[in-house]
Tab-separated table of C-alpha atoms in Angstrom:
chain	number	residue	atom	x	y	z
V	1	UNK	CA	-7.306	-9.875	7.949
V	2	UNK	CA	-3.992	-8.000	7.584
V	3	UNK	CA	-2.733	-5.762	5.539
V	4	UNK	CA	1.041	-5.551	3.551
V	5	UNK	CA	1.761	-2.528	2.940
V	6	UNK	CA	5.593	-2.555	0.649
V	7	UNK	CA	7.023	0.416	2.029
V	8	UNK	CA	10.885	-0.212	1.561
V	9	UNK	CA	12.060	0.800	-2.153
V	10	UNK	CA	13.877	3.939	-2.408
V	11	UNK	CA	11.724	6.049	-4.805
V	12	UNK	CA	14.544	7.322	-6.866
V	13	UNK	CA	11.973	9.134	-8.952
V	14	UNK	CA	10.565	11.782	-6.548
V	15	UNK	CA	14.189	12.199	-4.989
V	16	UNK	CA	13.907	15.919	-4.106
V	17	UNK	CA	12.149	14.354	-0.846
V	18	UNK	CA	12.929	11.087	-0.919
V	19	UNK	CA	16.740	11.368	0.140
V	20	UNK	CA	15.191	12.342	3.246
V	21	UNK	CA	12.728	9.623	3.669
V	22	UNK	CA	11.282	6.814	2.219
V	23	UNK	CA	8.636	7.508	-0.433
V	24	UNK	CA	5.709	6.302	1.573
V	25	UNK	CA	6.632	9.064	4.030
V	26	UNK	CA	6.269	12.015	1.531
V	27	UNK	CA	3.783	13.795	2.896
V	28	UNK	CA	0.518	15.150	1.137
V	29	UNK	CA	-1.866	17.315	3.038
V	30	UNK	CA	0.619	17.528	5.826
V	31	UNK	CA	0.303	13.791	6.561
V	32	UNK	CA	2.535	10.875	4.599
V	33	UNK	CA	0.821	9.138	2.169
V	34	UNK	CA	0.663	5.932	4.103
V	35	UNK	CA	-1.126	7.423	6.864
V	36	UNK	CA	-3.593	7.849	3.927
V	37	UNK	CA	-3.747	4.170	2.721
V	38	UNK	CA	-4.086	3.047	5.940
V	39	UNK	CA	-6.802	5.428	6.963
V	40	UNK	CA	-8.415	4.086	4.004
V	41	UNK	CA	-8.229	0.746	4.839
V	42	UNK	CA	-9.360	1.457	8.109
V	43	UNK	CA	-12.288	2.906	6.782
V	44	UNK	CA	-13.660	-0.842	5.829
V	45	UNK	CA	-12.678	-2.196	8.792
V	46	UNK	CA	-9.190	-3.461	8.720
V	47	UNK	CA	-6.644	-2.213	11.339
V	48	UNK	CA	-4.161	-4.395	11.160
V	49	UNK	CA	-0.709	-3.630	9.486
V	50	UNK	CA	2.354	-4.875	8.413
V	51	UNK	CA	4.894	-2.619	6.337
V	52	UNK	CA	7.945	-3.870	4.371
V	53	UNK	CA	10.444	-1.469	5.686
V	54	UNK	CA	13.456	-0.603	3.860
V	55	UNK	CA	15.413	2.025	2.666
V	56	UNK	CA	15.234	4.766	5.609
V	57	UNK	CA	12.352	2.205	7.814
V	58	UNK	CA	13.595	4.111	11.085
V	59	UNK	CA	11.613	7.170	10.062
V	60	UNK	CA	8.601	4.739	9.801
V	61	UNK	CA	9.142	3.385	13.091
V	62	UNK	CA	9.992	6.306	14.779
V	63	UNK	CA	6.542	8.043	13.296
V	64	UNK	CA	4.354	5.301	14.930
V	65	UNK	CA	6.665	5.627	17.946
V	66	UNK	CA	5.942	9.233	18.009
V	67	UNK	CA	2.512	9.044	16.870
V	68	UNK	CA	0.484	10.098	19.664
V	69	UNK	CA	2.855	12.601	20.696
V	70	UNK	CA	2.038	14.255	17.656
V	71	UNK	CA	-1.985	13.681	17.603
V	72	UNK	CA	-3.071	14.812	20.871
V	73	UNK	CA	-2.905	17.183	23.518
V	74	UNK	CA	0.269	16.643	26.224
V	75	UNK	CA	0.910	17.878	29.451
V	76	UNK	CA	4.994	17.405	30.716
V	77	UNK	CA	6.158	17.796	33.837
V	78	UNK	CA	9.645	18.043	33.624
V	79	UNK	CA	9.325	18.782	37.366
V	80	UNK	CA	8.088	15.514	38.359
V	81	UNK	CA	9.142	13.572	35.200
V	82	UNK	CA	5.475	12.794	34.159
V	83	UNK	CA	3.661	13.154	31.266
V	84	UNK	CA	0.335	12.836	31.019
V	85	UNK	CA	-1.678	13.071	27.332
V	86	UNK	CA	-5.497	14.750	26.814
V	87	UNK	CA	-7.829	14.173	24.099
V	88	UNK	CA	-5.811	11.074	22.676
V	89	UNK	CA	-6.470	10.881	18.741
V	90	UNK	CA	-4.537	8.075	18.040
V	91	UNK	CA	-6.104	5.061	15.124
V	92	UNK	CA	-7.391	1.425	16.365
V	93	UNK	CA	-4.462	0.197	14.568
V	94	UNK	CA	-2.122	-2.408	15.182
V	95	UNK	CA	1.023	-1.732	12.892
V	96	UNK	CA	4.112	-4.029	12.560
V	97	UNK	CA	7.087	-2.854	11.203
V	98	UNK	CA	9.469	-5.442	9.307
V	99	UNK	CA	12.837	-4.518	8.201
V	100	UNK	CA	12.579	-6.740	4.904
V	101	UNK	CA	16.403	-5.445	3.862
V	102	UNK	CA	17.760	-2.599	2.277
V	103	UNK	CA	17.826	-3.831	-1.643
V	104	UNK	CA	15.336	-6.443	-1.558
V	105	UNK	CA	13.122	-6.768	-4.067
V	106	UNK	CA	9.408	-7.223	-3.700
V	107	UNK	CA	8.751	-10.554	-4.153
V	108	UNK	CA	11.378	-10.896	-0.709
V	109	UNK	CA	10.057	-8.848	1.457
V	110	UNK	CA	6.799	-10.153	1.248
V	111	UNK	CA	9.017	-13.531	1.550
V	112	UNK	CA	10.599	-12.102	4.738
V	113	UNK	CA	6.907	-11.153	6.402
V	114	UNK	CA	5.540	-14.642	5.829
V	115	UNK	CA	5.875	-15.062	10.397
V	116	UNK	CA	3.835	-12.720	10.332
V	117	UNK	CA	0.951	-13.716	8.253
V	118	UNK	CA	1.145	-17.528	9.019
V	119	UNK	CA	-1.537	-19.471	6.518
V	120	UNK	CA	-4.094	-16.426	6.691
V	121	UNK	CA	-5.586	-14.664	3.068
V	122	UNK	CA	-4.076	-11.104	3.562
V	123	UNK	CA	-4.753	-7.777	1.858
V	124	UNK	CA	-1.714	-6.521	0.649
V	125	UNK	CA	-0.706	-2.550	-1.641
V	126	UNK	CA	2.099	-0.791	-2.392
V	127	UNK	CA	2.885	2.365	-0.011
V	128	UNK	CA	3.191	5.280	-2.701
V	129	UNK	CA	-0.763	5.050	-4.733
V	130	UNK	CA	-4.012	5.924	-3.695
V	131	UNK	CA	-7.709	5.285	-4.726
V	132	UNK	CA	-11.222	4.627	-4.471
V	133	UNK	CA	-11.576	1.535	-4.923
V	134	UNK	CA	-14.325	-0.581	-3.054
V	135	UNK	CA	-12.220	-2.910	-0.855
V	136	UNK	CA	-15.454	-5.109	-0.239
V	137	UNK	CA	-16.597	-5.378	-3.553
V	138	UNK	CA	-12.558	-6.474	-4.442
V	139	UNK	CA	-13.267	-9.116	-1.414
V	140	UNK	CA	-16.043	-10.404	-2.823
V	141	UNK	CA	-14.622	-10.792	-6.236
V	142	UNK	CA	-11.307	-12.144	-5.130
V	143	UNK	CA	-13.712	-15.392	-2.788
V	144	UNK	CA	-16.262	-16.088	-5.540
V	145	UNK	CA	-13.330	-16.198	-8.057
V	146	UNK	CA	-11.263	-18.370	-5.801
V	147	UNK	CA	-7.376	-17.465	-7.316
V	148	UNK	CA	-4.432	-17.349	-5.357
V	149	UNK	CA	-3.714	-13.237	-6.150
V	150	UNK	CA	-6.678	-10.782	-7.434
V	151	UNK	CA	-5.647	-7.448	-8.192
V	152	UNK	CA	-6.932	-4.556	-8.884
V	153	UNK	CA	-6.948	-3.541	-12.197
V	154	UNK	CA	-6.737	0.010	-13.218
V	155	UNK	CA	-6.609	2.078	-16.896
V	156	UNK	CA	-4.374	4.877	-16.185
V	157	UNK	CA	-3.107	4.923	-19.699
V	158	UNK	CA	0.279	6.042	-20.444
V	159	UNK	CA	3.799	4.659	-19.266
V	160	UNK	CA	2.035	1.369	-17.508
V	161	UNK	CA	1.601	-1.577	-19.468
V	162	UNK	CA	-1.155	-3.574	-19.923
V	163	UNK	CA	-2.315	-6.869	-18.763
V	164	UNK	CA	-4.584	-9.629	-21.106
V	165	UNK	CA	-7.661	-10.164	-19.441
V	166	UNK	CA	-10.179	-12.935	-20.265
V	167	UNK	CA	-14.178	-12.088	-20.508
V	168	UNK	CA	-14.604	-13.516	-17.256
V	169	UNK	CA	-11.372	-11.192	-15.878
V	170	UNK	CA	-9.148	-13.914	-15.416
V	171	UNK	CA	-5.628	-12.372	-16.202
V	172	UNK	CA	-4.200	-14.385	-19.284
V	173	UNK	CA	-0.764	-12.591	-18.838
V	174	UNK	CA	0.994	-10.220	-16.931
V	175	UNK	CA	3.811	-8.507	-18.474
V	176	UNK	CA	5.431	-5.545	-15.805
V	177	UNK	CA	6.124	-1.865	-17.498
V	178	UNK	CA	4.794	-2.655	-20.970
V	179	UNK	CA	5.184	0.111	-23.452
V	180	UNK	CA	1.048	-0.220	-24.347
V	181	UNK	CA	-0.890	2.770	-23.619
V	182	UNK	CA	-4.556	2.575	-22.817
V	183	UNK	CA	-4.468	-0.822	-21.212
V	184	UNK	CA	-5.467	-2.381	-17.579
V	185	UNK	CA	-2.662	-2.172	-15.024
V	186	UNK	CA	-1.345	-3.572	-11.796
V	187	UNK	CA	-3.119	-0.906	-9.469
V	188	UNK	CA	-2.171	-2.717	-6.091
V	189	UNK	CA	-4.860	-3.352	-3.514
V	190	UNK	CA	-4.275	-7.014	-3.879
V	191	UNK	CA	-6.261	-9.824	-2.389
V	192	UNK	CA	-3.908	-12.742	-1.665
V	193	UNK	CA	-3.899	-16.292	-0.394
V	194	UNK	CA	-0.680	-17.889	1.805
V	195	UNK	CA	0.009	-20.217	-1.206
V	196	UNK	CA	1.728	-17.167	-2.555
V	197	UNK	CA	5.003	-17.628	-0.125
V	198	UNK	CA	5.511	-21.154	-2.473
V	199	UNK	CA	6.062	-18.418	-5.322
V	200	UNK	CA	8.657	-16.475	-3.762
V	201	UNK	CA	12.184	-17.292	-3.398
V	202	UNK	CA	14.956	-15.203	-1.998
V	203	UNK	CA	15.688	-11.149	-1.729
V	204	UNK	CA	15.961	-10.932	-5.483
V	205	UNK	CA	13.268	-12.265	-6.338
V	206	UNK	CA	10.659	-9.355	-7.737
V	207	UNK	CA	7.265	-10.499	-6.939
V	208	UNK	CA	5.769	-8.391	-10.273
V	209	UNK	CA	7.555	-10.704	-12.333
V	210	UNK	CA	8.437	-14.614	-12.276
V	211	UNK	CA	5.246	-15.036	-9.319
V	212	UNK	CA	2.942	-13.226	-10.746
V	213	UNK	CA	3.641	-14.116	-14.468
V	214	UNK	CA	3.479	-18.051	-13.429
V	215	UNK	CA	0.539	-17.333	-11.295
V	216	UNK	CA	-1.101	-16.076	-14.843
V	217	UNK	CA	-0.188	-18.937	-17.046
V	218	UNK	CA	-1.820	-21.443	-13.976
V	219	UNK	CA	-5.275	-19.612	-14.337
V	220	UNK	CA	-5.238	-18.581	-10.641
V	221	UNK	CA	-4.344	-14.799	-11.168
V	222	UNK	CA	-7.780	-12.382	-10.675
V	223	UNK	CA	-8.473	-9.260	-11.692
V	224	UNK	CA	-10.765	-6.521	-10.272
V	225	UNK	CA	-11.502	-3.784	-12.642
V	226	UNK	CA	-11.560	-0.549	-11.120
V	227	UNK	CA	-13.134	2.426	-13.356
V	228	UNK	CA	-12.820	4.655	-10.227
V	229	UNK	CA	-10.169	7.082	-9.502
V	230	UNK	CA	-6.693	5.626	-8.793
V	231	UNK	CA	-3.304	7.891	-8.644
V	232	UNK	CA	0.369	6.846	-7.628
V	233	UNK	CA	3.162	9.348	-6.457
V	234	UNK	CA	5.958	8.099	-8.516
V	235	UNK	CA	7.083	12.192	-9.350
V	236	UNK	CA	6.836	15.660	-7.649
V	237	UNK	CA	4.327	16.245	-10.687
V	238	UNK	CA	2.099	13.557	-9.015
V	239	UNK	CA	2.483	14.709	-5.367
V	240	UNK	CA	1.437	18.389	-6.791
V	241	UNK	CA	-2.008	16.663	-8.363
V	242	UNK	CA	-2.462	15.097	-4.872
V	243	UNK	CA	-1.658	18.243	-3.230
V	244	UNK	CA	-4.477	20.098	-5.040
V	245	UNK	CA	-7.221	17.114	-4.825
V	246	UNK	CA	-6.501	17.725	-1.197
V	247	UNK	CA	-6.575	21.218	-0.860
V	248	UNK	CA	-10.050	21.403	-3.162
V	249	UNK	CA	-11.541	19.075	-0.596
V	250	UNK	CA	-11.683	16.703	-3.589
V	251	UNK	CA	-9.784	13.572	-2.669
V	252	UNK	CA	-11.816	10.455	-3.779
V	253	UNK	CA	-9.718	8.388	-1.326
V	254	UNK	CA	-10.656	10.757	1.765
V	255	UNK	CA	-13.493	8.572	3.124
V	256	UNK	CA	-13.002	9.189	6.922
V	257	UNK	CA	-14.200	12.956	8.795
């Protein structure tokens, strides 16, 4: 199963780094967040990626390019135009890179990686949030519920808004960027069928609104509730809290040695 990661906004918010790279390329720990995402995805056994570049996608490419020059030990012989690398670190990861446009919204660039996916389910997050949460459980919850998106749901209170959620945590209606504090949210870490592509139409369409919102009102949007932690990096604030999580050696989303 593959996994969409939406790498290609231009995180206006957190702009004292990101007018030098996409957001998903701020670092934290002294590797970008992605790298984090995917190493936690990778952690249950799924190695296979495809990012929505966009704004600034050649530094993404050009860091998988690079990757292993930068994770293991590497002999050059200018003299004899060699190189030869020790002690290889890289990940069992196969990583596509789209370029899904410069100001398309989200609902097109998943649009845009549809080759890519062909009629295959597909686990699918944004590139800037990290978390917990137990992507087998959300499997198992997104097949016995049998809905087109499941999502996971998260309660970070605050300046998210909230979606209605049935007893049996079938989402009644999805509103984005509520004003409601205290209520469930879109978290990311999505489980989500191909019948999703029928949803989205063109660059402008954003995939948080018209898909998701009809998706709600035709019973077939899921939620998974996730009590664990969850954090985005929408400000400098949030990269600091990440920072120190890290530094404390107490990141819940640092599964791997």
């Amino acid at each position: 199963m593959k996994v969409v990661i939406l790498a290609g906004g231009y995180g206006t918010r957190i702009s004292e780094e990101s007018h030098l790279k996409p957001k998903p390329m701020i670092e934290i720990g002294g590797k970008p967040i992605m790298w984090h995402i995917m190493k936690y995805y990778s952690h249950f056994g799924f190695h296979d990626f495809v990012i929505c570049c966009g704004y600034k996608g050649y530094v993404i490419k050009e860091f998988f390019a690079d990757y292993f020059l930068h994770n293991s030990d590497i002999t050059f012989d200018l003299q004899n135009n060699k190189l030869e690398i020790h002690n290889n670190s890289s990940e069992p990861w196969k990583v596509t890179c789209v370029d899904t446009g410069l100001n398309t919204m989200t609902g097109g660039r998943i649009k845009r990686i549809q080759k890519f996916i062909g009629n295959e389910s597909f686990l699918m997050t944004y590139g800037d949030g990290v978390s917990d949460v137990d992507i087998t459980s959300l499997l198992e919850c997104h097949r016995k519920a049998r809905k087109t998106v499941t999502l996971t749901a998260v309660r970070p209170g605050g300046r998210f808004g909230a979606l209605e959620l049935s007893e049996s945590n079938e989402i009644r209606s999805f509103k984005e960027k509520n004003i409601d504090d205290g209520g469930w949210i879109n978290g990311g870490f999505m489980v989500i069928e191909p019948q999703i592509f029928d949803y989205l139409d063109g660059d402008s369409c954003v995939f948080e609104r018209e898909p998701l919102e009809a998706l709600a009102n035709q019973g077939q949007l899921q939620a998974y509730k996730h009590y664990g932690f969850w954090q985005c990096m929408d400000t400098m604030n949030d990269k600091n809290k990440l920072e120190k999580l890290l530094e404390k050696e107490e990141a819940p989303w640092k599964v791997w040695d």
